[in-house]
């Protein structure tokens, strides 16, 4: 029997054309294109790229965006069903249940043809933001808002959440957030979803596996963890004692460290730039300054003193962006999923196209 690798560290489980990470150089590419070059496109273009394999031309993008917009609505009956539950503010539990419910209302749920999968992909990408916004509003007794077809994927989500048309920078921040969250090779949620797909389970079921795995605080839940941390720290003066206390107690600091990146996460740099620009637009640098101070102290503690390669990951400055967008911490993981669903779908399609059931072995002790 082969040597067991705890947490499957360094184990190569499959070939993929969807994304590439160089964790030493800090490089991330979707379909061979660097994340820095993708961050200025629209989410629709990046979603199309991930699922279909190429950057869409003008006609392809127009058609794809129109299809997404046509499918943003959610079924009235579905809203009634969801209102029967009291999810409170546990947004991801609500989203997971809502996707099961969406599957139930999708007549092609258990159809596995490429056309059916394509139709379901569009519906999933289109409905995720509507569901997250509707569930959030319902938790405050508010009615869901109709999607606004004039707005991009990200801007429309912010609009459906708050009822306010976002500023140009807020809209850009949300689009970038969804793009940067869209795909990341064999992260835990994508791996769990590929296992489900490898049994030839349907697309909705696989996506639900992804959601269940994303929920954990060591994965998608870390973004909420960073937002909570910023609230707990409160002011820049408290940063040093807060961080040192955590290190003393050997507690993990959310938003730092990564299984693959042993350098600065390239997505964190882009988020940092957006967070800085938002802090200027909002004329409030407090969240940004606090985060930068956490980063400065932890660089000293982790890298300079302990010699550990622990740097900000995708969740660190994205949490600061969410603070400036007035997004409640409880929504952070669900919003991550709004972006990630395109990557998940791409991985399901890749798995279906060249399938062998994923079934590793365990070492009996
Ligand atoms: C991402 C993460 C799960 C990677 O886990 P991993 O590859 O299994 O790495 P480990 O947890 O084994 O960490 C290796 C070492 O660094 C330390 N470490 C890792 N992340 C740390 C963090 N955020 N804060 C403090 N110490 C950390 C571990 O305690 C361990 O120290 P040790 O060797 O002295 O025992 C881990 O870095 C983490 O929990 N980060 C915080 C949660 C987070 O931000 N998740 C989002 C990931 S995108």
CSV table of C-alpha atoms and ligand atoms in Angstrom, one decimal:
chain,number,residue,atom,x,y,z
A,1,UNK,CA,0.0,0.0,0.0
A,2,UNK,CA,1.2,3.5,-0.9
A,3,UNK,CA,2.2,5.9,1.9
A,4,UNK,CA,-0.8,7.8,3.3
A,5,UNK,CA,-0.7,11.6,2.8
A,6,UNK,CA,-2.6,13.3,5.6
A,7,UNK,CA,-5.1,15.7,4.0
A,8,UNK,CA,-4.0,14.3,0.6
A,9,UNK,CA,-1.3,17.0,0.6
A,10,UNK,CA,0.6,17.1,-2.7
A,11,UNK,CA,-1.5,14.2,-4.1
A,12,UNK,CA,-2.4,14.6,-7.8
A,13,UNK,CA,-5.9,13.2,-8.3
A,14,UNK,CA,-6.7,14.2,-11.8
A,15,UNK,CA,-5.9,16.1,-15.0
A,16,UNK,CA,-7.7,19.4,-15.6
A,17,UNK,CA,-7.9,22.0,-18.3
A,18,UNK,CA,-9.8,24.4,-16.1
A,19,UNK,CA,-7.2,26.1,-13.9
A,20,UNK,CA,-3.6,26.2,-13.0
A,21,UNK,CA,-1.9,27.2,-9.7
A,22,UNK,CA,1.8,27.8,-9.1
A,23,UNK,CA,1.8,28.1,-5.3
A,24,UNK,CA,5.5,29.1,-5.2
A,25,UNK,CA,5.4,31.9,-7.8
A,26,UNK,CA,1.9,33.0,-6.8
A,27,UNK,CA,0.3,32.4,-10.2
A,28,UNK,CA,-3.3,31.5,-10.9
A,29,UNK,CA,-4.8,31.0,-14.4
A,30,UNK,CA,-8.3,30.1,-15.5
A,31,UNK,CA,-8.1,28.2,-18.8
A,32,UNK,CA,-4.5,29.3,-19.3
A,33,UNK,CA,-5.3,33.1,-18.7
A,34,UNK,CA,-3.8,34.9,-15.7
A,35,UNK,CA,-6.2,36.0,-13.1
A,36,UNK,CA,-4.9,39.5,-13.3
A,37,UNK,CA,-6.0,39.7,-16.9
A,38,UNK,CA,-9.4,38.2,-16.1
A,39,UNK,CA,-10.2,40.4,-13.2
A,40,UNK,CA,-11.2,43.3,-15.5
A,41,UNK,CA,-13.7,41.3,-17.6
A,42,UNK,CA,-17.3,40.8,-16.7
A,43,UNK,CA,-18.4,37.8,-14.5
A,44,UNK,CA,-20.5,36.5,-17.4
A,45,UNK,CA,-17.4,36.4,-19.7
A,46,UNK,CA,-15.4,34.5,-17.0
A,47,UNK,CA,-18.2,32.2,-16.3
A,48,UNK,CA,-18.5,31.4,-20.0
A,49,UNK,CA,-14.8,30.9,-20.2
A,50,UNK,CA,-14.8,28.4,-17.3
A,51,UNK,CA,-17.8,26.4,-18.5
A,52,UNK,CA,-17.1,26.5,-22.3
A,53,UNK,CA,-13.3,26.7,-22.5
A,54,UNK,CA,-12.9,30.0,-24.4
A,55,UNK,CA,-13.3,33.7,-23.9
A,56,UNK,CA,-16.6,34.5,-25.6
A,57,UNK,CA,-16.7,36.7,-28.7
A,58,UNK,CA,-19.2,39.6,-28.7
A,59,UNK,CA,-22.1,37.5,-30.0
A,60,UNK,CA,-21.4,34.6,-27.7
A,61,UNK,CA,-21.2,36.9,-24.7
A,62,UNK,CA,-24.4,38.7,-25.6
A,63,UNK,CA,-26.3,35.4,-26.0
A,64,UNK,CA,-24.9,34.0,-22.7
A,65,UNK,CA,-25.7,37.2,-20.7
A,66,UNK,CA,-29.2,37.2,-22.2
A,67,UNK,CA,-29.7,33.6,-21.2
A,68,UNK,CA,-28.5,34.3,-17.7
A,69,UNK,CA,-30.8,37.3,-17.3
A,70,UNK,CA,-33.8,35.3,-18.6
A,71,UNK,CA,-33.2,32.7,-15.9
A,72,UNK,CA,-32.6,35.0,-12.9
A,73,UNK,CA,-36.2,34.7,-11.6
A,74,UNK,CA,-37.0,32.1,-9.0
A,75,UNK,CA,-40.3,30.2,-8.9
A,76,UNK,CA,-43.0,31.7,-6.7
A,77,UNK,CA,-43.7,28.3,-5.2
A,78,UNK,CA,-40.1,27.9,-4.3
A,79,UNK,CA,-40.2,31.2,-2.3
A,80,UNK,CA,-43.3,29.9,-0.5
A,81,UNK,CA,-41.5,26.6,0.4
A,82,UNK,CA,-38.4,28.5,1.6
A,83,UNK,CA,-40.5,30.8,3.7
A,84,UNK,CA,-41.7,27.7,5.6
A,85,UNK,CA,-38.3,27.3,7.1
A,86,UNK,CA,-36.7,29.6,9.6
A,87,UNK,CA,-33.1,29.8,8.5
A,88,UNK,CA,-32.5,33.0,10.4
A,89,UNK,CA,-29.2,34.3,9.3
A,90,UNK,CA,-27.6,31.0,8.6
A,91,UNK,CA,-27.3,31.9,5.0
A,92,UNK,CA,-25.5,28.8,3.6
A,93,UNK,CA,-28.0,26.4,5.2
A,94,UNK,CA,-30.7,28.3,3.4
A,95,UNK,CA,-28.8,28.3,0.1
A,96,UNK,CA,-28.2,24.6,0.3
A,97,UNK,CA,-31.9,23.8,0.9
A,98,UNK,CA,-32.9,26.3,-1.8
A,99,UNK,CA,-30.7,24.6,-4.4
A,100,UNK,CA,-32.3,21.3,-3.5
A,101,UNK,CA,-35.6,23.0,-3.9
A,102,UNK,CA,-34.6,24.5,-7.3
A,103,UNK,CA,-33.6,21.0,-8.5
A,104,UNK,CA,-37.1,19.8,-7.5
A,105,UNK,CA,-38.7,22.5,-9.7
A,106,UNK,CA,-36.3,21.8,-12.6
A,107,UNK,CA,-37.9,19.4,-15.1
A,108,UNK,CA,-34.4,18.4,-16.4
A,109,UNK,CA,-33.0,17.7,-12.9
A,110,UNK,CA,-32.4,14.0,-13.6
A,111,UNK,CA,-31.6,14.4,-17.3
A,112,UNK,CA,-28.0,13.9,-18.1
A,113,UNK,CA,-27.7,14.9,-21.8
A,114,UNK,CA,-25.2,17.6,-22.7
A,115,UNK,CA,-28.1,19.9,-23.6
A,116,UNK,CA,-29.8,19.3,-20.3
A,117,UNK,CA,-26.6,19.9,-18.4
A,118,UNK,CA,-26.1,23.1,-20.4
A,119,UNK,CA,-29.6,24.4,-19.5
A,120,UNK,CA,-29.1,23.5,-15.8
A,121,UNK,CA,-25.8,25.3,-15.8
A,122,UNK,CA,-27.4,28.5,-17.0
A,123,UNK,CA,-30.1,28.2,-14.4
A,124,UNK,CA,-27.7,27.5,-11.6
A,125,UNK,CA,-25.4,30.5,-12.4
A,126,UNK,CA,-28.5,32.7,-13.0
A,127,UNK,CA,-30.4,31.8,-9.9
A,128,UNK,CA,-27.7,31.7,-7.2
A,129,UNK,CA,-27.6,35.5,-6.6
A,130,UNK,CA,-31.4,35.7,-6.7
A,131,UNK,CA,-31.7,32.9,-4.1
A,132,UNK,CA,-29.1,34.4,-1.8
A,133,UNK,CA,-30.6,37.8,-1.9
A,134,UNK,CA,-34.2,36.5,-1.5
A,135,UNK,CA,-33.2,34.4,1.5
A,136,UNK,CA,-31.4,37.3,3.2
A,137,UNK,CA,-34.4,39.6,2.7
A,138,UNK,CA,-36.8,36.9,4.0
A,139,UNK,CA,-34.8,36.7,7.2
A,140,UNK,CA,-35.8,40.3,7.9
A,141,UNK,CA,-39.4,39.8,6.7
A,142,UNK,CA,-38.7,41.6,3.4
A,143,UNK,CA,-40.1,40.6,0.1
A,144,UNK,CA,-37.6,39.5,-2.6
A,145,UNK,CA,-36.8,42.1,-5.3
A,146,UNK,CA,-37.2,41.5,-9.0
A,147,UNK,CA,-33.8,41.2,-10.8
A,148,UNK,CA,-32.8,44.3,-12.8
A,149,UNK,CA,-31.8,43.3,-16.4
A,150,UNK,CA,-29.9,46.6,-16.9
A,151,UNK,CA,-27.4,45.5,-14.3
A,152,UNK,CA,-24.4,43.1,-14.5
A,153,UNK,CA,-24.4,39.8,-12.5
A,154,UNK,CA,-22.6,41.4,-9.5
A,155,UNK,CA,-24.4,44.8,-9.6
A,156,UNK,CA,-27.8,43.0,-9.9
A,157,UNK,CA,-27.0,40.9,-6.9
A,158,UNK,CA,-26.2,44.0,-4.8
A,159,UNK,CA,-29.4,45.6,-6.0
A,160,UNK,CA,-31.5,42.6,-5.1
A,161,UNK,CA,-29.9,42.5,-1.7
A,162,UNK,CA,-30.3,46.2,-0.8
A,163,UNK,CA,-32.8,47.7,-3.3
A,164,UNK,CA,-30.2,50.3,-4.1
A,165,UNK,CA,-28.4,50.7,-7.5
A,166,UNK,CA,-24.7,50.3,-6.6
A,167,UNK,CA,-22.1,52.9,-7.5
A,168,UNK,CA,-19.8,52.2,-10.4
A,169,UNK,CA,-17.0,51.1,-8.0
A,170,UNK,CA,-19.3,49.0,-5.9
A,171,UNK,CA,-20.6,47.2,-9.0
A,172,UNK,CA,-17.0,46.7,-10.2
A,173,UNK,CA,-16.0,45.4,-6.7
A,174,UNK,CA,-18.8,42.8,-6.7
A,175,UNK,CA,-18.0,41.7,-10.3
A,176,UNK,CA,-14.3,41.3,-9.4
A,177,UNK,CA,-15.3,39.4,-6.2
A,178,UNK,CA,-17.3,36.9,-8.2
A,179,UNK,CA,-14.6,36.5,-10.8
A,180,UNK,CA,-11.9,36.0,-8.1
A,181,UNK,CA,-14.0,33.4,-6.3
A,182,UNK,CA,-15.0,31.5,-9.4
A,183,UNK,CA,-12.5,28.8,-9.6
A,184,UNK,CA,-9.5,27.3,-7.8
A,185,UNK,CA,-8.5,23.9,-9.0
A,186,UNK,CA,-9.0,21.0,-6.6
A,187,UNK,CA,-10.0,22.9,-3.4
A,188,UNK,CA,-12.1,20.9,-1.0
A,189,UNK,CA,-15.5,21.9,-2.3
A,190,UNK,CA,-14.5,21.2,-5.9
A,191,UNK,CA,-13.0,17.9,-5.0
A,192,UNK,CA,-16.1,16.8,-3.1
A,193,UNK,CA,-18.2,17.8,-6.0
A,194,UNK,CA,-16.1,15.9,-8.5
A,195,UNK,CA,-16.5,12.8,-6.4
A,196,UNK,CA,-20.3,13.2,-6.6
A,197,UNK,CA,-20.1,13.8,-10.3
A,198,UNK,CA,-17.8,10.7,-10.8
A,199,UNK,CA,-20.6,8.5,-9.5
A,200,UNK,CA,-22.7,10.1,-12.3
A,201,UNK,CA,-24.9,11.8,-9.8
A,202,UNK,CA,-26.7,14.8,-11.3
A,203,UNK,CA,-25.4,18.4,-11.5
A,204,UNK,CA,-27.6,19.8,-8.8
A,205,UNK,CA,-26.6,17.0,-6.3
A,206,UNK,CA,-22.9,17.6,-7.1
A,207,UNK,CA,-23.3,21.4,-6.6
A,208,UNK,CA,-25.0,20.7,-3.2
A,209,UNK,CA,-21.9,18.6,-2.2
A,210,UNK,CA,-19.8,21.6,-3.1
A,211,UNK,CA,-21.9,23.9,-0.9
A,212,UNK,CA,-21.8,21.5,2.0
A,213,UNK,CA,-18.0,21.4,1.8
A,214,UNK,CA,-17.6,25.2,1.2
A,215,UNK,CA,-19.5,25.9,4.5
A,216,UNK,CA,-16.6,24.8,6.8
A,217,UNK,CA,-14.6,27.5,8.5
A,218,UNK,CA,-11.3,26.2,7.1
A,219,UNK,CA,-12.7,26.7,3.5
A,220,UNK,CA,-15.4,29.2,2.4
A,221,UNK,CA,-16.3,30.0,6.0
A,222,UNK,CA,-13.0,31.7,6.5
A,223,UNK,CA,-14.3,34.9,4.9
A,224,UNK,CA,-16.9,35.3,7.6
A,225,UNK,CA,-14.2,34.5,10.1
A,226,UNK,CA,-12.1,37.5,8.9
A,227,UNK,CA,-15.1,39.8,9.0
A,228,UNK,CA,-15.9,38.7,12.6
A,229,UNK,CA,-12.2,39.2,13.4
A,230,UNK,CA,-12.3,42.8,12.1
A,231,UNK,CA,-15.4,43.4,14.2
A,232,UNK,CA,-13.7,41.9,17.3
A,233,UNK,CA,-10.5,43.9,16.8
A,234,UNK,CA,-12.6,47.1,16.4
A,235,UNK,CA,-9.8,49.7,16.1
A,236,UNK,CA,-6.2,49.7,14.8
A,237,UNK,CA,-4.8,50.2,18.3
A,238,UNK,CA,-6.2,46.7,19.3
A,239,UNK,CA,-4.6,44.9,16.4
A,240,UNK,CA,-1.3,44.0,18.0
A,241,UNK,CA,-2.7,42.6,21.3
A,242,UNK,CA,-5.5,40.7,19.5
A,243,UNK,CA,-3.1,39.1,17.0
A,244,UNK,CA,-0.4,38.2,19.6
A,245,UNK,CA,-3.0,36.8,21.9
A,246,UNK,CA,-4.3,34.5,19.1
A,247,UNK,CA,-0.7,33.3,18.3
A,248,UNK,CA,0.0,32.8,22.0
A,249,UNK,CA,-3.1,30.5,22.3
A,250,UNK,CA,-2.1,28.7,19.1
A,251,UNK,CA,-5.4,29.7,17.4
A,252,UNK,CA,-5.5,30.0,13.7
A,253,UNK,CA,-6.0,33.5,12.2
A,254,UNK,CA,-8.6,33.4,9.5
A,255,UNK,CA,-7.6,34.6,6.0
A,256,UNK,CA,-4.0,33.5,6.3
A,257,UNK,CA,-2.2,30.4,5.0
A,258,UNK,CA,-3.0,28.1,2.2
A,259,UNK,CA,-2.4,24.5,1.3
A,260,UNK,CA,-1.0,25.4,-2.1
A,261,UNK,CA,0.2,29.0,-2.0
A,262,UNK,CA,3.4,29.4,-0.1
A,263,UNK,CA,3.5,33.0,-1.1
A,264,UNK,CA,1.1,35.9,-1.5
A,265,UNK,CA,-2.2,34.7,-3.0
A,266,UNK,CA,-2.5,36.6,-6.3
A,267,UNK,CA,-6.2,37.1,-5.7
A,268,UNK,CA,-5.5,38.8,-2.3
A,269,UNK,CA,-3.5,41.5,-4.2
A,270,UNK,CA,-6.4,42.3,-6.4
A,271,UNK,CA,-8.8,42.4,-3.5
A,272,UNK,CA,-6.4,44.6,-1.6
A,273,UNK,CA,-6.4,47.1,-4.4
A,274,UNK,CA,-10.3,47.1,-4.6
A,275,UNK,CA,-10.5,47.5,-0.8
A,276,UNK,CA,-8.2,50.5,-0.9
A,277,UNK,CA,-10.2,52.2,-3.6
A,278,UNK,CA,-13.5,51.5,-1.8
A,279,UNK,CA,-12.0,53.0,1.4
A,280,UNK,CA,-11.3,56.2,-0.6
A,281,UNK,CA,-14.7,56.3,-2.1
A,282,UNK,CA,-16.4,55.7,1.3
A,283,UNK,CA,-14.0,58.2,3.0
A,284,UNK,CA,-13.4,55.6,5.7
A,285,UNK,CA,-10.0,53.9,5.8
A,286,UNK,CA,-10.6,52.2,9.2
A,287,UNK,CA,-11.3,48.7,7.9
A,288,UNK,CA,-8.5,48.8,5.4
A,289,UNK,CA,-6.0,50.3,7.8
A,290,UNK,CA,-6.9,47.6,10.4
A,291,UNK,CA,-6.4,44.8,7.9
A,292,UNK,CA,-3.1,46.2,6.7
A,293,UNK,CA,-1.9,46.4,10.2
A,294,UNK,CA,-2.9,42.7,10.8
A,295,UNK,CA,-1.0,41.8,7.6
A,296,UNK,CA,2.1,43.9,8.7
A,297,UNK,CA,2.2,42.3,12.2
A,298,UNK,CA,1.6,38.8,10.9
A,299,UNK,CA,4.3,39.1,8.2
A,300,UNK,CA,6.7,39.9,11.0
A,301,UNK,CA,5.4,37.1,13.3
A,302,UNK,CA,4.9,34.3,10.7
A,303,UNK,CA,7.6,35.0,8.0
A,304,UNK,CA,10.3,37.0,9.7
A,305,UNK,CA,10.3,35.4,13.2
A,306,UNK,CA,8.9,31.9,12.6
A,307,UNK,CA,10.0,31.4,9.0
A,308,UNK,CA,6.6,30.1,8.0
A,309,UNK,CA,5.1,30.8,4.5
A,310,UNK,CA,1.8,32.2,5.8
A,311,UNK,CA,0.5,35.1,3.8
A,312,UNK,CA,-3.0,36.6,3.2
A,313,UNK,CA,-5.2,34.3,1.2
A,314,UNK,CA,-8.3,35.0,-0.9
A,315,UNK,CA,-10.5,35.5,2.2
A,316,UNK,CA,-8.5,38.2,3.9
A,317,UNK,CA,-9.0,41.4,1.8
A,318,UNK,CA,-12.3,40.1,0.3
A,319,UNK,CA,-13.6,40.4,3.8
A,320,UNK,CA,-12.5,44.0,3.9
A,321,UNK,CA,-14.3,44.6,0.5
A,322,UNK,CA,-17.4,43.1,2.0
A,323,UNK,CA,-17.2,45.4,5.0
A,324,UNK,CA,-17.2,48.4,2.6
A,325,UNK,CA,-20.1,47.0,0.6
A,326,UNK,CA,-22.0,46.6,3.9
A,327,UNK,CA,-22.4,42.9,3.3
A,328,UNK,CA,-23.3,41.1,6.6
A,329,UNK,CA,-20.7,38.5,7.6
A,330,UNK,CA,-23.4,35.7,7.6
A,331,UNK,CA,-23.7,36.1,3.8
A,332,UNK,CA,-20.0,35.8,3.0
A,333,UNK,CA,-19.9,32.1,2.3
A,334,UNK,CA,-23.0,32.2,0.2
A,335,UNK,CA,-21.6,35.0,-1.9
A,336,UNK,CA,-18.4,33.0,-2.4
A,337,UNK,CA,-20.7,30.3,-3.8
A,338,UNK,CA,-22.4,32.7,-6.2
A,339,UNK,CA,-19.0,33.1,-7.8
A,340,UNK,CA,-17.7,29.6,-7.4
A,341,UNK,CA,-20.7,27.9,-9.0
A,342,UNK,CA,-19.2,28.5,-12.5
A,343,UNK,CA,-16.0,26.7,-11.6
A,344,UNK,CA,-18.0,23.9,-10.0
A,345,UNK,CA,-20.1,23.4,-13.1
A,346,UNK,CA,-16.9,23.4,-15.3
A,347,UNK,CA,-15.4,20.7,-13.1
A,348,UNK,CA,-18.6,18.6,-13.2
A,349,UNK,CA,-18.6,18.8,-17.0
A,350,UNK,CA,-14.9,17.8,-17.2
A,351,UNK,CA,-15.6,14.9,-14.9
A,352,UNK,CA,-18.6,13.7,-16.9
A,353,UNK,CA,-16.7,14.0,-20.2
A,354,UNK,CA,-13.9,11.6,-19.1
A,355,UNK,CA,-15.2,9.7,-16.1
A,356,UNK,CA,-13.9,7.1,-13.8
A,357,UNK,CA,-15.4,6.8,-10.3
A,358,UNK,CA,-13.1,8.5,-7.7
A,359,UNK,CA,-12.5,6.0,-5.1
A,360,UNK,CA,-9.2,6.1,-3.1
A,361,UNK,CA,-8.0,3.6,-0.5
A,362,UNK,CA,-7.6,3.9,3.3
A,363,UNK,CA,-4.8,2.5,5.3
A,364,UNK,CA,-6.3,0.2,8.0
A,365,UNK,CA,-4.7,0.7,11.4
B,1,LIG,C1,-5.8,27.1,4.7
B,1,LIG,C2,-5.4,26.1,5.7
B,1,LIG,C3,-6.6,25.2,6.1
B,1,LIG,C4,-4.3,25.2,5.1
B,1,LIG,O1,-4.1,24.1,5.9
B,1,LIG,P1,-2.9,23.1,5.9
B,1,LIG,O2,-2.3,23.1,4.5
B,1,LIG,O3,-3.4,21.8,6.4
B,1,LIG,O4,-1.8,23.8,6.8
B,1,LIG,P2,-1.7,23.5,8.4
B,1,LIG,O5,-3.0,23.8,9.0
B,1,LIG,O6,-1.1,22.1,8.5
B,1,LIG,O7,-0.6,24.6,8.7
B,1,LIG,C5,0.8,24.5,8.7
B,1,LIG,C6,1.3,25.2,9.9
B,1,LIG,O8,1.0,26.6,9.8
B,1,LIG,C7,0.1,27.0,10.9
B,1,LIG,N1,-0.9,27.8,10.3
B,1,LIG,C8,-1.6,27.6,9.1
B,1,LIG,N2,-2.5,28.6,8.9
B,1,LIG,C9,-2.5,29.3,10.0
B,1,LIG,C10,-3.2,30.5,10.4
B,1,LIG,N3,-4.2,31.0,9.5
B,1,LIG,N4,-3.0,31.0,11.6
B,1,LIG,C11,-2.0,30.5,12.4
B,1,LIG,N5,-1.2,29.5,12.1
B,1,LIG,C12,-1.5,28.9,10.9
B,1,LIG,C13,-0.4,25.7,11.5
B,1,LIG,O9,-0.8,25.9,12.8
B,1,LIG,C14,0.8,24.8,11.2
B,1,LIG,O10,1.7,25.1,12.2
B,1,LIG,P3,2.7,23.9,12.8
B,1,LIG,O11,3.5,23.4,11.7
B,1,LIG,O12,3.5,24.6,13.8
B,1,LIG,O13,1.7,22.9,13.4
B,1,LIG,C15,-4.8,26.8,6.9
B,1,LIG,O14,-3.7,27.7,6.6
B,1,LIG,C16,-5.8,27.5,7.7
B,1,LIG,O15,-6.5,26.9,8.5
B,1,LIG,N6,-6.0,28.9,7.5
B,1,LIG,C17,-7.0,29.6,8.1
B,1,LIG,C18,-8.4,29.4,7.5
B,1,LIG,C19,-8.5,30.0,6.1
B,1,LIG,O16,-8.1,31.2,5.9
B,1,LIG,N7,-9.0,29.3,5.2
B,1,LIG,C20,-9.2,29.8,3.8
B,1,LIG,C21,-8.3,29.1,2.8
B,1,LIG,S1,-8.4,29.8,1.2
